Amino acid sequence: MKLSLSCLLALCIDAFAFFDRTKVWHRHTHSSSLTTLKMSKVKVFIDGSAGTTGLQVRQRLESRSDVEVMEIPQTQRKDAAVRKEYLNAADAVILCLPDDASREAASFIEPSNNRTVLIDASTAFRVDDSWTYGFPGKYSQSTISFLRTISRIQCHSSYHHTVTLTYLNFPMLELSSDQREKLQKSKRISNPGCYPTGFISITRPLVDAGILPVGTPITVNAISGYSGGGKGLIEIYESGGAEPWGGYGYGLSHKHIAEMCKYSNIDCAPIFQPQVGSFAQGMVVSVPLHYSWLKKETTGADLHNTLSKHYQGSSFVKVMPLGENGAKDANLLERDAFLRPDTLADTNIMQLFVFHNDSAGQAVICARLDNLGKGASGAAVQNMNIALGLDETVGL
């Protein structure tokens, strides 16, 4: 079959954009002459699959036809040699362990193993420059524009057979312009924390746009479901022995602060006030802002427009209608007043809200997400998809 120049070009771009890891892909041609692409299963090992994050990662993977979840037999789970074997045999490993255990597991990867992608959900490597921070970025704008221009191409051969290539709706920016490319190439990825996911999503676009000056001393107030505290806190809450609300972190040295400061580009440690409520999953992260701190003449609409432009086309980050009235009109507030933290439980979606009072010169920007979804297991699966060259939305 002779293909036209445009068809060959499309095929080349298809390979460039999606088959960075070509060894897991195979090409098949059907009798109808429609060319399709079929992917082999990738092997994924979840180290710490019995924990809250590990269980959620497994739920997102076990029904997928493109993934084989590797599992150590019960009788061998304490055998370090067997564990090491599994860690090195997998195409991707997701570590759902405490910090020290994650460091140990990472050390088990053989120096000669340049194939296995290691994704760590703990805080062990989040500010380690030798690891890639798992906030997806975007393709370069020129690449996106070019690929979207040819998103559907019909290529005709001399036999008048047609091959139709349909491209995905490319996800746009979440962190920075080169972050996605780094994730595609990385073998060591640190999964963002749940609170930092919300905080960085709010602040980084404003810093990059020059609206929020570097060095601004801001506060972040956040409430999370009790599942974020692991099995111990879950047992306390579900036994009925817990307080209905609890603030913590009063030593002002929470382990997430370094991550927030580094990746927001704010270059000033925020005052972080985390809280736990009597609900299982979900969170709201809030950043209050005085206009006097911001670029001159900034309004609530400016803040909203900046975030909307930044996340335009994002698969998972959605900017909600502007202000309290906009949220009310869209039925986003319970009884027209309350922003529920548990609305997005079991999803990988994050919603951003800009509440403002231009007359008072104040705004509060909020991120609503699932602490175990977009804040943990969903992000881990999203990062795995990107690193393995898969559709980033699969399983999410």
Short mmCIF file of C-alpha atoms in Angstrom, two decimals:
data_model
loop_
_atom_site.label_atom_id
_atom_site.label_comp_id
_atom_site.label_asym_id
_atom_site.label_seq_id
_atom_site.Cartn_x
_atom_site.Cartn_y
_atom_site.Cartn_z
CA MET A 1 0.00 0.00 0.00
CA LYS A 2 1.37 3.41 -0.96
CA LEU A 3 0.65 6.13 1.54
CA SER A 4 0.48 9.81 0.81
CA LEU A 5 2.99 12.25 2.28
CA SER A 6 0.38 13.58 4.70
CA CYS A 7 -0.33 10.08 5.96
CA LEU A 8 3.35 9.36 6.51
CA LEU A 9 3.67 12.65 8.35
CA ALA A 10 0.73 11.76 10.56
CA LEU A 11 2.20 8.38 11.38
CA CYS A 12 5.53 9.97 12.31
CA ILE A 13 3.83 12.46 14.61
CA ASP A 14 1.77 9.67 16.12
CA ALA A 15 4.94 7.82 16.98
CA PHE A 16 6.59 10.98 18.33
CA ALA A 17 3.71 11.87 20.62
CA PHE A 18 2.67 8.53 21.98
CA PHE A 19 5.24 5.79 21.47
CA ASP A 20 8.17 6.98 23.50
CA ARG A 21 8.31 3.48 24.91
CA THR A 22 7.84 1.58 21.67
CA LYS A 23 8.70 -1.83 23.02
CA VAL A 24 5.24 -2.17 24.63
CA TRP A 25 3.39 -1.42 21.39
CA HIS A 26 2.63 -3.67 18.42
CA ARG A 27 1.10 -2.76 15.09
CA HIS A 28 -1.66 -4.87 13.56
CA THR A 29 -3.44 -4.50 10.20
CA HIS A 30 -6.98 -5.86 9.89
CA SER A 31 -8.61 -7.23 6.74
CA SER A 32 -10.64 -4.02 6.49
CA SER A 33 -7.32 -2.23 5.92
CA LEU A 34 -7.95 -0.01 8.97
CA THR A 35 -4.63 0.30 10.77
CA THR A 36 -4.99 0.05 14.55
CA LEU A 37 -2.58 -0.01 17.43
CA LYS A 38 -2.65 -2.61 20.14
CA MET A 39 -0.71 -2.33 23.39
CA SER A 40 0.82 -5.15 25.41
CA LYS A 41 0.10 -5.27 29.13
CA VAL A 42 2.51 -3.39 31.36
CA LYS A 43 3.53 -4.99 34.64
CA VAL A 44 2.91 -2.89 37.74
CA PHE A 45 3.97 -3.74 41.28
CA ILE A 46 2.33 -1.87 44.20
CA ASP A 47 4.65 -2.01 47.20
CA GLY A 48 2.39 -1.32 50.17
CA SER A 49 -0.84 -2.40 48.51
CA ALA A 50 -2.57 -3.02 51.86
CA GLY A 51 -2.46 0.64 52.95
CA THR A 52 -5.09 3.29 52.20
CA THR A 53 -3.28 4.70 49.17
CA GLY A 54 -2.15 1.27 47.94
CA LEU A 55 -5.69 -0.09 48.03
CA GLN A 56 -6.96 2.85 46.00
CA VAL A 57 -4.17 2.49 43.45
CA ARG A 58 -5.05 -1.17 43.06
CA GLN A 59 -8.75 -0.33 42.55
CA ARG A 60 -7.79 2.00 39.72
CA LEU A 61 -5.59 -0.61 38.03
CA GLU A 62 -7.18 -4.01 38.56
CA SER A 63 -9.97 -3.58 36.00
CA ARG A 64 -7.64 -2.31 33.26
CA SER A 65 -6.96 -4.52 30.27
CA ASP A 66 -3.59 -2.88 29.60
CA VAL A 67 -2.12 -3.52 33.06
CA GLU A 68 -1.02 -6.64 34.91
CA VAL A 69 -0.83 -6.02 38.67
CA MET A 70 1.98 -8.11 40.12
CA GLU A 71 1.42 -9.56 43.57
CA ILE A 72 3.86 -11.38 45.84
CA PRO A 73 2.37 -14.63 47.22
CA GLN A 74 1.26 -14.26 50.84
CA THR A 75 3.87 -16.72 52.11
CA GLN A 76 6.74 -14.76 50.50
CA ARG A 77 5.83 -11.18 51.35
CA LYS A 78 8.45 -10.88 54.07
CA ASP A 79 11.18 -12.34 51.87
CA ALA A 80 13.45 -9.41 50.94
CA ALA A 81 14.96 -11.27 47.99
CA VAL A 82 11.53 -11.96 46.48
CA ARG A 83 10.47 -8.36 47.02
CA LYS A 84 13.64 -7.14 45.30
CA GLU A 85 12.93 -9.47 42.40
CA TYR A 86 9.44 -8.03 41.95
CA LEU A 87 10.69 -4.46 42.22
CA ASN A 88 13.13 -5.04 39.37
CA ALA A 89 10.81 -7.13 37.19
CA ALA A 90 8.04 -4.54 36.96
CA ASP A 91 7.64 -1.93 34.24
CA ALA A 92 6.41 0.43 36.95
CA VAL A 93 6.51 0.30 40.74
CA ILE A 94 4.26 2.45 42.93
CA LEU A 95 5.56 2.78 46.48
CA CYS A 96 2.77 3.31 49.03
CA LEU A 97 4.95 3.13 52.10
CA PRO A 98 6.21 5.27 55.00
CA ASP A 99 9.22 7.42 54.18
CA ASP A 100 11.95 5.11 55.50
CA ALA A 101 10.41 2.05 53.87
CA SER A 102 10.24 3.92 50.56
CA ARG A 103 13.91 4.81 50.78
CA GLU A 104 14.73 1.16 51.42
CA ALA A 105 12.60 -0.01 48.49
CA ALA A 106 14.23 2.51 46.16
CA SER A 107 17.64 1.16 47.15
CA PHE A 108 16.55 -2.31 45.99
CA ILE A 109 16.40 -1.23 42.35
CA GLU A 110 19.49 -2.60 40.64
CA PRO A 111 21.93 0.04 39.34
CA SER A 112 21.79 -1.63 35.93
CA ASN A 113 17.97 -1.38 35.82
CA ASN A 114 17.25 1.59 33.56
CA ARG A 115 13.79 0.33 32.62
CA THR A 116 11.60 0.30 35.76
CA VAL A 117 9.71 3.51 36.55
CA LEU A 118 9.59 4.11 40.30
CA ILE A 119 6.78 6.30 41.67
CA ASP A 120 6.90 7.15 45.36
CA ALA A 121 3.77 8.32 47.20
CA SER A 122 5.59 9.22 50.44
CA THR A 123 7.34 12.48 51.28
CA ALA A 124 10.78 10.84 51.11
CA PHE A 125 11.85 12.26 47.74
CA ARG A 126 9.52 15.21 47.06
CA VAL A 127 12.16 17.91 47.31
CA ASP A 128 14.98 15.69 46.04
CA ASP A 129 16.27 17.18 42.78
CA SER A 130 17.28 13.74 41.48
CA TRP A 131 13.57 12.80 41.41
CA THR A 132 10.94 14.35 39.14
CA TYR A 133 8.03 16.00 40.91
CA GLY A 134 4.80 14.40 39.71
CA PHE A 135 2.84 17.46 38.64
CA PRO A 136 2.17 17.01 34.90
CA GLY A 137 2.98 19.90 32.62
CA LYS A 138 2.09 20.35 28.97
CA TYR A 139 3.51 19.74 25.57
CA SER A 140 5.11 22.83 24.04
CA GLN A 141 2.47 25.18 22.63
CA SER A 142 3.80 24.75 19.08
CA THR A 143 3.52 20.97 19.36
CA ILE A 144 -0.03 21.18 20.72
CA SER A 145 -1.15 23.54 17.97
CA PHE A 146 0.43 21.38 15.26
CA LEU A 147 -1.02 18.13 16.59
CA ARG A 148 -4.49 19.58 17.04
CA THR A 149 -4.42 20.97 13.50
CA ILE A 150 -4.02 17.45 12.16
CA SER A 151 -6.05 15.72 14.87
CA ARG A 152 -8.05 13.89 12.21
CA ILE A 153 -6.37 12.98 8.94
CA GLN A 154 -7.64 10.65 6.27
CA CYS A 155 -4.85 9.14 4.25
CA HIS A 156 -5.72 7.55 0.91
CA SER A 157 -3.66 4.86 -0.71
CA SER A 158 -3.59 3.89 -4.38
CA TYR A 159 -6.18 1.23 -3.48
CA HIS A 160 -8.49 3.89 -1.96
CA HIS A 161 -8.29 2.38 1.51
CA THR A 162 -8.58 4.93 4.28
CA VAL A 163 -6.63 5.16 7.52
CA THR A 164 -8.09 7.55 10.10
CA LEU A 165 -5.84 8.69 12.92
CA THR A 166 -7.63 10.27 15.86
CA TYR A 167 -5.53 12.01 18.51
CA LEU A 168 -6.37 12.49 22.13
CA ASN A 169 -7.44 15.87 23.45
CA PHE A 170 -4.02 16.90 24.73
CA PRO A 171 -3.96 17.77 28.45
CA MET A 172 -2.72 21.24 29.17
CA LEU A 173 -0.59 22.78 31.89
CA GLU A 174 -0.72 21.73 35.52
CA LEU A 175 2.68 22.83 36.81
CA SER A 176 5.11 24.16 34.21
CA SER A 177 5.77 23.96 30.50
CA ASP A 178 8.50 21.33 30.68
CA GLN A 179 7.22 19.17 33.53
CA ARG A 180 5.32 16.70 31.36
CA GLU A 181 8.38 16.07 29.22
CA LYS A 182 10.41 15.43 32.37
CA LEU A 183 7.83 12.90 33.57
CA GLN A 184 7.82 11.13 30.21
CA LYS A 185 11.56 10.58 30.49
CA SER A 186 11.91 10.01 34.23
CA LYS A 187 12.47 6.73 36.04
CA ARG A 188 12.09 8.32 39.49
CA ILE A 189 8.89 10.25 40.20
CA SER A 190 7.82 11.69 43.54
CA ASN A 191 4.05 11.89 43.89
CA PRO A 192 2.80 15.24 45.25
CA GLY A 193 1.21 15.43 48.69
CA CYS A 194 -2.52 16.05 48.99
CA TYR A 195 -2.31 19.48 50.64
CA PRO A 196 0.51 20.69 48.36
CA THR A 197 -1.48 19.58 45.30
CA GLY A 198 -4.18 22.11 46.16
CA PHE A 199 -1.82 24.85 47.32
CA ILE A 200 0.55 24.67 44.35
CA SER A 201 -2.33 24.50 41.87
CA ILE A 202 -3.61 27.79 43.27
CA THR A 203 -0.38 29.71 43.75
CA ARG A 204 2.02 28.61 41.00
CA PRO A 205 0.00 30.05 38.07
CA LEU A 206 -0.35 33.38 39.92
CA VAL A 207 3.38 33.54 40.65
CA ASP A 208 4.29 32.65 37.07
CA ALA A 209 1.89 35.31 35.76
CA GLY A 210 3.49 37.99 37.95
CA ILE A 211 0.30 38.54 39.94
CA LEU A 212 1.50 37.03 43.24
CA PRO A 213 4.96 38.39 44.02
CA VAL A 214 7.75 36.06 45.07
CA GLY A 215 8.27 36.29 48.82
CA THR A 216 4.64 37.05 49.71
CA PRO A 217 4.00 35.74 53.26
CA ILE A 218 0.73 33.88 52.73
CA THR A 219 -1.36 31.51 54.81
CA VAL A 220 -2.93 28.25 53.70
CA ASN A 221 -5.91 26.82 55.57
CA ALA A 222 -6.92 23.27 54.73
CA ILE A 223 -9.26 20.55 55.94
CA SER A 224 -8.98 16.88 54.99
CA GLY A 225 -10.93 13.71 55.54
CA TYR A 226 -9.61 11.43 58.26
CA SER A 227 -8.44 8.80 55.75
CA GLY A 228 -5.38 10.97 55.19
CA GLY A 229 -4.12 9.88 58.61
CA GLY A 230 -3.87 6.23 57.59
CA LYS A 231 -5.26 3.13 59.26
CA GLY A 232 -4.61 4.36 62.79
CA LEU A 233 -6.67 7.54 62.44
CA ILE A 234 -9.33 5.75 60.40
CA GLU A 235 -9.84 3.28 63.26
CA ILE A 236 -10.14 6.10 65.79
CA TYR A 237 -12.76 7.97 63.76
CA GLU A 238 -14.75 4.92 62.76
CA SER A 239 -14.85 3.65 66.36
CA GLY A 240 -16.65 6.85 67.35
CA GLY A 241 -13.90 8.05 69.67
CA ALA A 242 -12.64 11.05 67.69
CA GLU A 243 -13.35 14.76 67.95
CA PRO A 244 -15.62 16.16 65.18
CA TRP A 245 -12.89 18.57 64.06
CA GLY A 246 -9.23 18.88 64.89
CA GLY A 247 -6.51 21.32 63.93
CA TYR A 248 -2.90 20.19 64.09
CA GLY A 249 0.61 21.12 62.97
CA TYR A 250 0.95 23.79 65.63
CA GLY A 251 4.72 23.41 65.66
CA LEU A 252 4.59 25.19 62.26
CA SER A 253 6.95 22.62 60.79
CA HIS A 254 4.63 20.32 58.84
CA LYS A 255 6.52 18.09 56.42
CA HIS A 256 4.53 19.45 53.44
CA ILE A 257 5.77 23.02 53.85
CA ALA A 258 9.09 22.49 52.03
CA GLU A 259 7.24 21.00 49.06
CA MET A 260 4.73 23.86 49.00
CA CYS A 261 7.45 26.48 49.08
CA LYS A 262 9.64 24.86 46.43
CA TYR A 263 7.09 24.08 43.73
CA SER A 264 4.85 27.12 44.14
CA ASN A 265 7.91 29.29 43.37
CA ILE A 266 6.72 31.58 46.17
CA ASP A 267 10.13 31.27 47.88
CA CYS A 268 8.58 31.92 51.28
CA ALA A 269 7.28 29.25 53.65
CA PRO A 270 3.52 29.72 54.10
CA ILE A 271 1.86 29.51 57.49
CA PHE A 272 0.12 26.17 57.10
CA GLN A 273 -2.96 25.35 59.18
CA PRO A 274 -4.09 21.77 58.45
CA GLN A 275 -7.26 20.31 59.94
CA VAL A 276 -9.06 16.97 60.00
CA GLY A 277 -12.84 16.60 59.91
CA SER A 278 -15.24 13.76 60.66
CA PHE A 279 -15.62 12.62 57.04
CA ALA A 280 -13.59 9.93 55.31
CA GLN A 281 -12.39 11.41 52.01
CA GLY A 282 -12.05 14.82 50.42
CA MET A 283 -10.42 18.14 51.19
CA VAL A 284 -10.57 21.87 50.66
CA VAL A 285 -7.35 23.90 50.55
CA SER A 286 -7.86 27.68 50.91
CA VAL A 287 -5.44 30.56 50.30
CA PRO A 288 -6.65 34.02 51.44
CA LEU A 289 -5.17 37.02 49.60
CA HIS A 290 -5.19 40.77 50.13
CA TYR A 291 -5.14 42.70 46.86
CA SER A 292 -2.50 44.97 48.41
CA TRP A 293 -0.10 42.01 48.20
CA LEU A 294 -0.75 41.48 44.50
CA LYS A 295 0.15 43.14 41.24
CA LYS A 296 -1.35 46.62 41.15
CA GLU A 297 -5.01 46.83 40.10
CA THR A 298 -5.57 43.07 40.27
CA THR A 299 -9.22 42.08 40.68
CA GLY A 300 -11.04 38.85 41.39
CA ALA A 301 -11.78 38.53 37.68
CA ASP A 302 -8.04 38.79 36.96
CA LEU A 303 -7.29 35.96 39.36
CA HIS A 304 -10.05 33.85 37.83
CA ASN A 305 -8.96 34.58 34.25
CA THR A 306 -5.35 33.68 35.04
CA LEU A 307 -6.31 30.30 36.50
CA SER A 308 -8.84 29.62 33.72
CA LYS A 309 -6.25 30.30 31.02
CA HIS A 310 -3.63 28.24 32.81
CA TYR A 311 -5.85 25.15 33.12
CA GLN A 312 -7.71 25.47 29.84
CA GLY A 313 -8.16 22.00 28.37
CA SER A 314 -6.91 20.20 31.48
CA SER A 315 -8.29 16.69 31.87
CA PHE A 316 -8.55 16.91 35.65
CA VAL A 317 -8.23 20.50 36.91
CA LYS A 318 -11.38 22.57 36.48
CA VAL A 319 -11.84 26.26 37.30
CA MET A 320 -15.35 26.89 38.61
CA PRO A 321 -17.52 29.97 37.89
CA LEU A 322 -16.29 33.20 39.47
CA GLY A 323 -17.30 34.26 42.95
CA GLU A 324 -19.90 33.21 45.47
CA ASN A 325 -22.76 34.10 43.13
CA GLY A 326 -21.21 32.08 40.32
CA ALA A 327 -20.84 29.09 42.63
CA LYS A 328 -24.45 29.46 43.78
CA ASP A 329 -25.76 29.67 40.23
CA ALA A 330 -23.89 26.47 39.37
CA ASN A 331 -25.24 24.69 42.48
CA LEU A 332 -21.73 24.23 43.85
CA LEU A 333 -22.52 25.34 47.41
CA GLU A 334 -24.64 23.28 49.78
CA ARG A 335 -27.75 25.26 50.71
CA ASP A 336 -26.20 28.19 48.79
CA ALA A 337 -23.58 28.61 51.52
CA PHE A 338 -21.29 25.67 52.22
CA LEU A 339 -18.38 24.33 50.16
CA ARG A 340 -18.40 20.61 50.93
CA PRO A 341 -14.97 18.95 51.07
CA ASP A 342 -16.16 15.43 50.19
CA THR A 343 -17.93 16.11 46.87
CA LEU A 344 -15.11 14.74 44.70
CA ALA A 345 -14.40 11.56 46.67
CA ASP A 346 -13.12 8.68 44.50
CA THR A 347 -12.23 10.94 41.57
CA ASN A 348 -9.06 12.46 40.12
CA ILE A 349 -10.78 15.81 39.59
CA MET A 350 -9.72 19.04 41.29
CA GLN A 351 -11.94 22.12 41.28
CA LEU A 352 -10.59 25.62 41.79
CA PHE A 353 -12.78 28.44 43.15
CA VAL A 354 -12.10 32.18 43.24
CA PHE A 355 -14.22 33.93 45.87
CA HIS A 356 -13.67 37.68 45.90
CA ASN A 357 -14.78 41.03 47.26
CA ASP A 358 -13.25 43.73 45.07
CA SER A 359 -14.59 46.51 47.30
CA ALA A 360 -12.79 45.06 50.30
CA GLY A 361 -9.73 44.20 48.23
CA GLN A 362 -9.75 40.55 49.28
CA ALA A 363 -10.04 37.09 47.74
CA VAL A 364 -9.98 33.50 48.89
CA ILE A 365 -8.95 30.88 46.35
CA CYS A 366 -9.93 27.30 47.15
CA ALA A 367 -9.00 23.91 45.72
CA ARG A 368 -11.40 21.03 46.28
CA LEU A 369 -10.15 17.49 45.67
CA ASP A 370 -10.10 13.96 47.02
CA ASN A 371 -7.15 13.54 49.38
CA LEU A 372 -6.88 9.87 48.33
CA GLY A 373 -7.67 10.52 44.65
CA LYS A 374 -6.07 13.54 42.98
CA GLY A 375 -4.13 13.98 46.22
CA ALA A 376 -2.59 10.49 46.22
CA SER A 377 -3.60 7.36 44.29
CA GLY A 378 -5.15 9.10 41.28
CA ALA A 379 -2.07 11.25 40.82
CA ALA A 380 0.16 8.15 41.09
CA VAL A 381 -1.78 6.38 38.32
CA GLN A 382 -1.78 9.55 36.20
CA ASN A 383 2.00 9.82 36.57
CA MET A 384 2.43 6.14 35.76
CA ASN A 385 0.36 6.54 32.60
CA ILE A 386 2.47 9.47 31.45
CA ALA A 387 5.79 7.80 32.25
CA LEU A 388 4.81 4.63 30.39
CA GLY A 389 3.55 6.48 27.34
CA LEU A 390 -0.12 5.58 27.94
CA ASP A 391 -3.26 7.70 27.71
CA GLU A 392 -2.99 9.70 30.93
CA THR A 393 -6.72 9.49 31.68
CA VAL A 394 -7.04 5.68 31.60
CA GLY A 395 -8.24 4.27 34.93
CA LEU A 396 -9.14 7.74 36.17
#
